[in-house]
Coordinates of C-alpha atoms and ligand atoms in Angstrom, one line a residue:
M1 CA 0.0 0.0 0.0
K2 CA 1.3 3.5 -0.9
E3 CA 2.5 5.5 2.0
I4 CA 2.4 9.3 2.2
K5 CA 4.9 10.8 4.6
V6 CA 4.1 14.0 6.4
G7 CA 6.5 16.3 8.3
L8 CA 4.8 18.4 10.9
I9 CA 6.3 21.7 11.9
G10 CA 4.8 23.0 15.1
F11 CA 3.2 20.8 17.9
G12 CA 1.0 23.4 19.4
T13 CA -2.8 23.4 19.6
V14 CA -3.5 22.7 15.9
G15 CA -0.4 20.5 15.4
K16 CA -1.6 18.2 18.2
G17 CA -5.0 18.3 16.7
L18 CA -3.6 17.1 13.3
A19 CA -1.6 14.3 15.0
E20 CA -4.7 13.2 16.9
V21 CA -7.0 13.2 13.9
L22 CA -4.5 11.3 11.7
Y23 CA -4.2 8.8 14.6
S24 CA -7.8 8.4 15.4
Q25 CA -9.0 8.3 11.8
R26 CA -6.1 6.2 10.4
E27 CA -8.3 3.2 9.4
R28 CA -11.0 5.4 7.9
L29 CA -8.4 7.2 5.9
V30 CA -7.0 3.9 4.5
K31 CA -10.6 2.9 3.6
R32 CA -11.1 6.2 1.9
T33 CA -7.8 6.7 0.1
G34 CA -6.2 3.3 -0.2
M35 CA -3.1 4.8 1.3
T36 CA -1.4 5.1 4.6
I37 CA -0.8 8.7 5.8
R38 CA 2.1 8.6 8.2
L39 CA 3.5 11.3 10.4
A40 CA 7.2 10.9 9.6
G41 CA 8.5 13.6 11.8
I42 CA 7.5 16.4 14.1
A43 CA 9.6 19.6 14.7
D44 CA 9.0 21.8 17.6
H45 CA 11.3 24.1 19.6
G46 CA 9.7 23.6 23.0
V47 CA 8.4 20.0 23.0
R48 CA 10.8 17.5 24.8
E49 CA 8.7 14.4 24.5
L50 CA 5.7 13.3 22.5
P51 CA 2.6 11.6 24.0
E52 CA 2.9 7.8 24.2
K53 CA 0.8 7.1 21.1
F54 CA 3.1 9.2 18.9
A55 CA 6.3 7.7 20.5
D56 CA 7.4 6.2 17.2
V57 CA 7.4 9.6 15.4
P58 CA 10.8 11.1 15.3
L59 CA 10.9 14.4 17.2
T60 CA 13.4 17.2 16.4
R61 CA 13.9 20.8 17.4
D62 CA 15.1 21.7 13.9
A63 CA 12.4 22.2 11.3
R64 CA 15.0 22.1 8.5
E65 CA 15.6 18.4 9.2
L66 CA 12.1 17.8 8.0
V67 CA 12.2 20.3 5.1
S68 CA 15.4 18.7 3.7
N69 CA 14.4 15.1 4.4
P70 CA 13.9 13.5 0.9
E71 CA 11.5 10.9 2.3
I72 CA 8.9 13.5 3.2
D73 CA 6.2 14.3 0.7
I74 CA 4.1 17.0 2.5
I75 CA 5.3 19.6 5.0
V76 CA 2.6 20.8 7.3
E77 CA 3.4 24.3 8.8
L78 CA 1.6 25.0 12.0
I79 CA 3.8 27.4 13.8
G80 CA 1.9 30.6 12.7
G81 CA 3.3 34.1 12.2
I82 CA 5.3 35.3 9.3
E83 CA 8.9 34.2 10.2
P84 CA 10.3 31.6 10.4
A85 CA 7.1 30.1 8.9
K86 CA 7.6 31.8 5.5
T87 CA 11.2 30.6 5.2
F88 CA 10.2 27.0 6.0
V89 CA 7.3 27.1 3.6
L90 CA 9.5 28.5 0.7
E91 CA 12.3 26.0 1.5
A92 CA 9.9 23.1 1.5
I93 CA 8.5 24.3 -1.9
A94 CA 12.0 24.7 -3.3
Q95 CA 12.7 21.1 -2.2
G96 CA 9.7 20.0 -4.3
K97 CA 7.5 19.3 -1.3
H98 CA 3.8 20.0 -1.1
V99 CA 2.8 22.3 1.8
V100 CA -0.2 22.5 4.0
T101 CA -0.6 25.5 6.4
A102 CA -3.2 27.0 8.6
N103 CA -1.3 30.3 8.6
K104 CA -3.8 33.0 7.6
A105 CA -1.4 35.8 8.7
L106 CA 1.3 34.4 6.3
L107 CA -1.1 33.8 3.4
S108 CA -2.9 37.1 3.6
Q109 CA 0.4 39.0 3.6
E110 CA 2.9 36.8 1.6
G111 CA 0.5 34.6 -0.3
A112 CA 1.4 36.0 -3.7
E113 CA 5.0 35.0 -3.4
I114 CA 4.2 31.6 -1.8
F115 CA 1.6 30.6 -4.5
A116 CA 3.9 31.8 -7.3
A117 CA 6.8 29.7 -5.9
A118 CA 4.5 26.7 -5.6
A119 CA 3.2 27.0 -9.1
A120 CA 6.7 27.4 -10.6
R121 CA 7.8 24.3 -8.7
G122 CA 4.7 22.3 -9.5
V123 CA 3.7 21.6 -5.9
E124 CA 0.4 22.2 -4.1
V125 CA -0.3 24.5 -1.1
G126 CA -3.3 23.5 1.0
F127 CA -4.8 26.0 3.4
E128 CA -8.3 24.8 4.4
A129 CA -7.7 25.4 8.1
S130 CA -6.7 29.0 7.6
V131 CA -10.3 30.1 7.4
G132 CA -13.3 28.9 9.5
G133 CA -11.4 26.3 11.6
G134 CA -13.0 23.0 10.8
I135 CA -15.5 24.3 8.2
P136 CA -14.6 23.2 4.7
V137 CA -15.0 26.7 3.4
I138 CA -11.9 26.8 1.1
K139 CA -12.9 23.6 -0.7
A140 CA -16.5 24.9 -1.0
L141 CA -15.4 28.1 -2.6
K142 CA -12.8 26.5 -4.8
E143 CA -14.8 23.5 -6.0
G144 CA -18.4 23.5 -4.9
L145 CA -19.0 27.2 -6.0
V146 CA -16.7 27.1 -9.0
A147 CA -19.5 27.9 -11.4
N148 CA -20.5 31.1 -9.7
R149 CA -19.7 34.7 -9.8
I150 CA -19.5 35.5 -6.1
L151 CA -21.6 38.5 -5.3
S152 CA -20.9 38.8 -1.6
I153 CA -19.1 37.3 1.4
M154 CA -20.3 37.9 4.9
G155 CA -19.5 36.1 8.0
I156 CA -18.3 35.5 11.6
M157 CA -14.8 34.3 11.1
N158 CA -13.2 34.6 14.5
G159 CA -14.1 32.2 17.2
T160 CA -12.5 34.1 20.0
A161 CA -14.3 37.4 19.3
N162 CA -17.6 35.6 18.9
Y163 CA -17.1 33.6 22.1
I164 CA -16.3 36.9 23.9
L165 CA -19.3 38.7 22.5
T166 CA -21.6 35.7 23.2
R167 CA -20.6 35.3 26.8
M168 CA -20.7 39.1 27.4
T169 CA -24.2 39.1 25.9
D170 CA -25.6 35.9 27.6
E171 CA -23.9 36.0 30.9
G172 CA -22.8 39.6 31.4
I173 CA -19.2 38.4 32.1
P174 CA -16.5 41.1 31.7
F175 CA -14.4 41.1 28.5
A176 CA -11.0 40.3 30.2
E177 CA -12.4 37.3 32.0
V178 CA -14.0 35.8 28.9
L179 CA -10.8 36.3 26.9
K180 CA -8.8 34.2 29.5
D181 CA -11.3 31.4 29.0
A182 CA -10.9 31.6 25.2
Q183 CA -7.1 31.4 25.6
R184 CA -7.4 28.5 28.0
L185 CA -9.6 26.6 25.4
G186 CA -7.1 27.1 22.6
F187 CA -9.2 29.4 20.4
A188 CA -7.2 32.6 20.7
E189 CA -4.1 33.5 18.6
A190 CA -0.7 33.7 20.3
D191 CA -1.3 37.4 20.3
P192 CA -5.0 37.8 21.2
T193 CA -5.1 41.4 19.9
Y194 CA -5.3 39.8 16.5
D195 CA -8.6 38.2 17.5
I196 CA -10.0 41.3 19.4
E197 CA -8.9 43.9 17.0
G198 CA -10.4 42.2 13.9
I199 CA -7.0 41.5 12.3
D200 CA -7.4 37.7 12.3
T201 CA -10.8 38.2 10.6
A202 CA -9.2 40.5 8.1
H203 CA -6.6 37.8 7.3
K204 CA -9.4 35.4 6.6
L205 CA -11.4 37.8 4.5
A206 CA -8.4 38.6 2.4
I207 CA -7.9 34.9 1.7
L208 CA -11.6 34.4 0.8
M209 CA -11.7 37.6 -1.4
T210 CA -8.6 36.5 -3.3
M211 CA -10.3 33.2 -4.1
A212 CA -13.8 34.5 -4.6
Y213 CA -13.0 37.3 -7.0
G214 CA -9.6 36.2 -8.4
M215 CA -8.0 39.4 -7.1
P216 CA -4.7 39.7 -5.2
I217 CA -5.5 41.5 -1.9
T218 CA -3.6 41.7 1.4
H219 CA -5.3 42.2 4.8
H220 CA -3.7 45.7 4.9
Q221 CA -6.2 46.8 2.3
I222 CA -9.2 45.8 4.5
A223 CA -10.8 48.4 6.7
T224 CA -10.6 46.8 10.1
E225 CA -12.1 47.7 13.5
G226 CA -12.2 45.3 16.5
I227 CA -14.4 44.8 19.5
S228 CA -12.3 46.3 22.2
R229 CA -14.3 49.5 22.5
I230 CA -17.6 47.6 22.9
E231 CA -18.9 48.0 26.4
P232 CA -21.5 45.8 28.2
M233 CA -23.7 48.9 27.9
D234 CA -23.6 48.7 24.1
I235 CA -24.5 45.0 24.3
E236 CA -27.5 45.9 26.5
L237 CA -28.6 48.7 24.3
A238 CA -28.3 46.5 21.2
R239 CA -30.7 44.1 22.9
E240 CA -33.2 46.9 23.5
L241 CA -32.9 47.7 19.8
G242 CA -33.6 44.1 18.9
C243 CA -30.0 43.4 17.8
R244 CA -26.9 41.5 18.8
I245 CA -23.4 42.8 18.3
K246 CA -21.2 40.6 16.1
L247 CA -17.8 41.1 14.6
L248 CA -18.5 40.7 10.9
A249 CA -16.3 40.4 7.8
I250 CA -18.2 41.9 4.8
S251 CA -17.4 42.1 1.2
R252 CA -19.8 42.9 -1.6
N253 CA -18.9 42.6 -5.3
H254 CA -20.0 45.8 -7.2
G255 CA -18.3 44.8 -10.4
D256 CA -15.7 47.5 -10.9
H257 CA -15.1 47.8 -7.1
V258 CA -15.4 45.5 -4.1
E259 CA -16.2 46.2 -0.4
A260 CA -13.6 44.9 2.1
R261 CA -14.3 45.5 5.7
V262 CA -14.3 44.0 9.2
H263 CA -16.1 45.7 12.1
P264 CA -18.5 45.2 14.9
T265 CA -22.0 45.2 13.6
M266 CA -25.5 45.4 15.0
V267 CA -27.2 42.4 13.6
P268 CA -31.1 42.1 13.9
Q269 CA -31.9 39.2 16.3
D270 CA -33.9 37.4 13.6
H271 CA -30.9 37.4 11.2
L272 CA -29.2 34.0 10.8
L273 CA -25.8 35.4 11.8
A274 CA -27.2 36.7 15.1
S275 CA -27.7 33.2 16.4
I276 CA -24.1 32.0 15.8
S277 CA -22.8 31.6 19.3
G278 CA -19.5 30.8 21.1
P279 CA -16.5 29.8 19.1
Y280 CA -18.7 28.9 16.1
N281 CA -18.2 30.6 12.7
A282 CA -20.6 31.1 9.9
I283 CA -19.7 32.2 6.4
H284 CA -22.3 33.3 3.9
F285 CA -21.7 33.4 0.2
Q286 CA -24.1 34.7 -2.4
G287 CA -23.4 33.3 -5.8
D288 CA -25.1 34.3 -9.1
T289 CA -26.0 30.8 -10.0
V290 CA -26.4 29.0 -6.6
G291 CA -28.0 31.9 -4.6
N292 CA -27.4 31.9 -0.9
V293 CA -25.0 29.4 0.8
L294 CA -24.3 29.4 4.6
L295 CA -21.5 27.3 6.0
Y296 CA -21.5 26.8 9.8
G297 CA -19.2 25.0 12.2
Q298 CA -16.5 25.2 14.8
G299 CA -14.2 28.0 13.8
A300 CA -11.5 27.3 16.2
G301 CA -10.2 24.6 18.5
M302 CA -7.7 21.7 18.4
I303 CA -9.6 18.8 16.8
P304 CA -11.9 20.7 14.4
T305 CA -9.0 22.6 13.0
G306 CA -7.0 19.3 12.9
S307 CA -9.8 17.9 10.8
A308 CA -9.4 20.7 8.2
V309 CA -5.6 20.2 8.0
A310 CA -6.0 16.5 7.6
A311 CA -8.4 17.1 4.7
D312 CA -5.7 19.1 2.9
V313 CA -3.2 16.3 3.5
V314 CA -5.6 13.8 2.1
D315 CA -6.3 16.0 -1.0
I316 CA -2.7 16.2 -1.8
A317 CA -2.1 12.5 -1.1
R318 CA -4.8 11.7 -3.6
D319 CA -3.4 14.0 -6.2
I320 CA 0.1 12.4 -5.7
Q321 CA -1.4 9.0 -6.1
S322 CA -3.4 9.8 -9.2
G323 CA -0.6 11.9 -10.8
S324 CA -2.9 15.0 -10.9
I325 CA -0.9 17.6 -8.9
G326 CA -2.3 21.1 -9.6
R327 CA -5.6 19.7 -10.9
V328 CA -7.4 22.5 -8.9
P329 CA -5.6 25.8 -8.8
S330 CA -4.7 26.7 -5.2
L331 CA -6.6 30.0 -5.4
S332 CA -9.4 28.7 -7.6
Y333 CA -8.5 31.1 -10.5
L334 CA -5.6 30.3 -12.8
P335 CA -2.6 32.4 -11.7
A336 CA -2.6 34.3 -15.1
E337 CA -6.3 35.2 -14.6
M338 CA -5.8 37.1 -11.3
R339 CA -6.7 40.8 -11.6
P340 CA -6.5 43.6 -9.1
R341 CA -9.8 45.4 -8.3
R342 CA -10.6 48.7 -6.7
I343 CA -11.5 48.5 -3.1
T344 CA -14.6 50.6 -2.2
P345 CA -13.4 53.5 0.1
M346 CA -15.1 53.3 3.5
D347 CA -16.4 56.9 2.9
E348 CA -18.6 55.6 0.1
L349 CA -20.5 53.2 2.4
Y350 CA -24.2 53.9 2.9
G351 CA -26.1 52.3 5.7
P352 CA -27.7 52.9 9.2
Y353 CA -25.7 53.6 12.3
Y354 CA -25.8 53.4 16.1
F355 CA -23.9 56.1 18.0
R356 CA -23.4 56.1 21.7
L357 CA -22.4 59.5 23.1
T358 CA -21.5 60.5 26.6
V359 CA -23.0 63.9 27.2
L360 CA -23.7 66.4 29.9
D361 CA -27.4 66.2 30.8
Q362 CA -28.2 69.9 30.1
P363 CA -30.8 71.7 28.0
G364 CA -29.8 72.3 24.4
V365 CA -27.3 69.4 24.2
L366 CA -29.5 67.2 22.1
A367 CA -30.5 70.2 19.9
A368 CA -26.8 71.0 19.2
I369 CA -26.1 67.3 18.2
A370 CA -29.3 67.1 16.1
G371 CA -28.2 70.4 14.4
I372 CA -24.9 68.9 13.3
L373 CA -26.5 65.7 12.1
S374 CA -28.9 67.7 10.1
K375 CA -26.1 69.8 8.6
Y376 CA -24.6 66.5 7.3
E377 CA -28.0 65.3 6.1
I378 CA -28.0 62.4 8.6
S379 CA -31.6 61.6 9.5
I380 CA -32.3 60.3 13.0
E381 CA -34.5 57.2 13.5
S382 CA -34.5 57.1 17.3
V383 CA -32.9 58.5 20.4
I384 CA -32.5 56.9 23.8
Q385 CA -31.2 58.7 26.8
K386 CA -30.2 56.5 29.8
G387 CA -30.5 57.9 33.3
R388 CA -30.6 61.5 34.6
K389 CA -27.7 63.4 36.2
K390 CA -27.6 66.9 37.5
V391 CA -23.8 66.7 37.6
G392 CA -21.8 64.5 35.2
A393 CA -22.5 62.8 32.0
V394 CA -25.1 60.3 30.7
P395 CA -25.2 58.0 27.7
L396 CA -27.2 59.2 24.7
V397 CA -27.9 56.7 21.9
I398 CA -28.8 57.8 18.4
V399 CA -29.9 55.4 15.7
T400 CA -29.8 56.8 12.2
H401 CA -31.5 56.1 8.9
H402 CA -29.2 55.3 6.0
A403 CA -26.4 57.7 5.9
R404 CA -23.1 58.1 3.9
E405 CA -20.0 57.1 5.9
S406 CA -18.2 60.3 4.9
A407 CA -21.0 62.3 6.4
V408 CA -21.0 60.3 9.5
R409 CA -17.3 60.8 9.9
G410 CA -17.6 64.6 9.5
A411 CA -20.6 64.8 11.9
L412 CA -19.0 62.7 14.6
E413 CA -15.8 64.8 14.4
E414 CA -17.9 68.0 15.0
I415 CA -20.0 66.3 17.7
G416 CA -16.8 65.0 19.4
N417 CA -15.6 68.7 19.7
L418 CA -18.7 69.9 21.6
E419 CA -17.9 70.7 25.2
S420 CA -21.0 68.9 26.3
V421 CA -19.7 65.6 24.8
T422 CA -17.3 64.3 27.4
A423 CA -16.0 61.0 25.9
P424 CA -15.2 59.6 22.5
V425 CA -18.3 58.6 20.5
V426 CA -18.9 54.9 20.0
K427 CA -20.1 54.2 16.5
I428 CA -21.4 50.8 15.4
R429 CA -22.7 50.1 11.9
I430 CA -26.1 48.4 11.8
L431 CA -26.5 45.6 9.3
D432 CA -28.3 46.9 6.3
E433 CA -31.4 44.7 6.1
E434 CA -30.7 44.2 2.4
E435 CA -27.2 42.7 3.2
Ligands
HSE501 N1 -7.9 32.6 16.8 C1 -8.7 32.1 15.8 C2 -10.2 32.3 16.2 C3 -8.4 30.6 15.6 O1 -10.4 32.6 17.4 O2 -11.0 32.1 15.4 C4 -9.0 30.1 14.3 O3 -8.5 30.7 13.2

């Protein structure tokens, strides 16, 4: 029976998940592929000993031993971050090895160079686990939706941020405490600011946009806001307004330009995305032939992510066996067909908004704010004032009708300069019902 040898770099959460999945599913994989997939080496800086069941797998501290080992067919990079991951990936490709990675930071920043090197050397790069944890979203986009013009992508793509928002909403637990739980459960990135500030979500959106539209894009081109300024009060007010706050990735394809944004969003409670809880992710595509598709599953965690990495290993093993390496282009589009597209400037967005202001509770304050909004042609849908204080500030919430983001920016700058406004304004976009 043919044997495919895998070299694993990085025995952290996802690395352990892959080893565990290959071990627990070995007989099923033989039945499904007619091959044995063997872990032929693990490289990790900090691991001194492997668990008993992997005792026969050679362990090294030096990843280059795996990258240069002629026996190994596939290198799986699961150390994360840009360097030394990029060097190991490029060296593996140069050695003619196929690569599997879950590294969204690397692909969303250095993907162009890595995919070009792989195409030139005739090897495959699998990256299913880079978006949506265990959800087979990459394969769905690349193969299941191949006969579609993708009209929009919208989703919850960070398990940690969704877990934090969910527990803050359902249990009223403070932000910092929930974050600790997410780290303990292995959902969070090594640097959790990536999760909280929306950067990890932007990495993932960049990968999906590249594949959906056949356009090169890095995460630096995506307007990104995180959830660190969301307070329990906003979550409570959202509830009063019939919404839940979610960190959404949104991209709409307008033909000559495409939206690319990640930000906290007020999602109406009856919208499908409002019900996605905990570390779960959900990614919605609209295709011109298929219509709406929603993919849902565990977006983070050891075993679900290990399942996605294993799926890539199996795909490559099958292509090796059938002599069909490169049958499906890594990014779905042929490299020569990739075209840059204009990204819609945020100022051009048009939708409803939630503003939470902290204002002195005095006559004329609301009139001054309403005057500025009117000057910018921003129409108010509702106003909520919480509490009453003779001395000190109170929260004042304004929900708007559809407004242009450039106008909102100008108005909030002026409002922020009023003496009666005592703290920075919190602005949250409300999901446009048509989205
Ligand atoms: N830190 C990521 C998350 C892991 O929380 O979703 C999966 O990419």
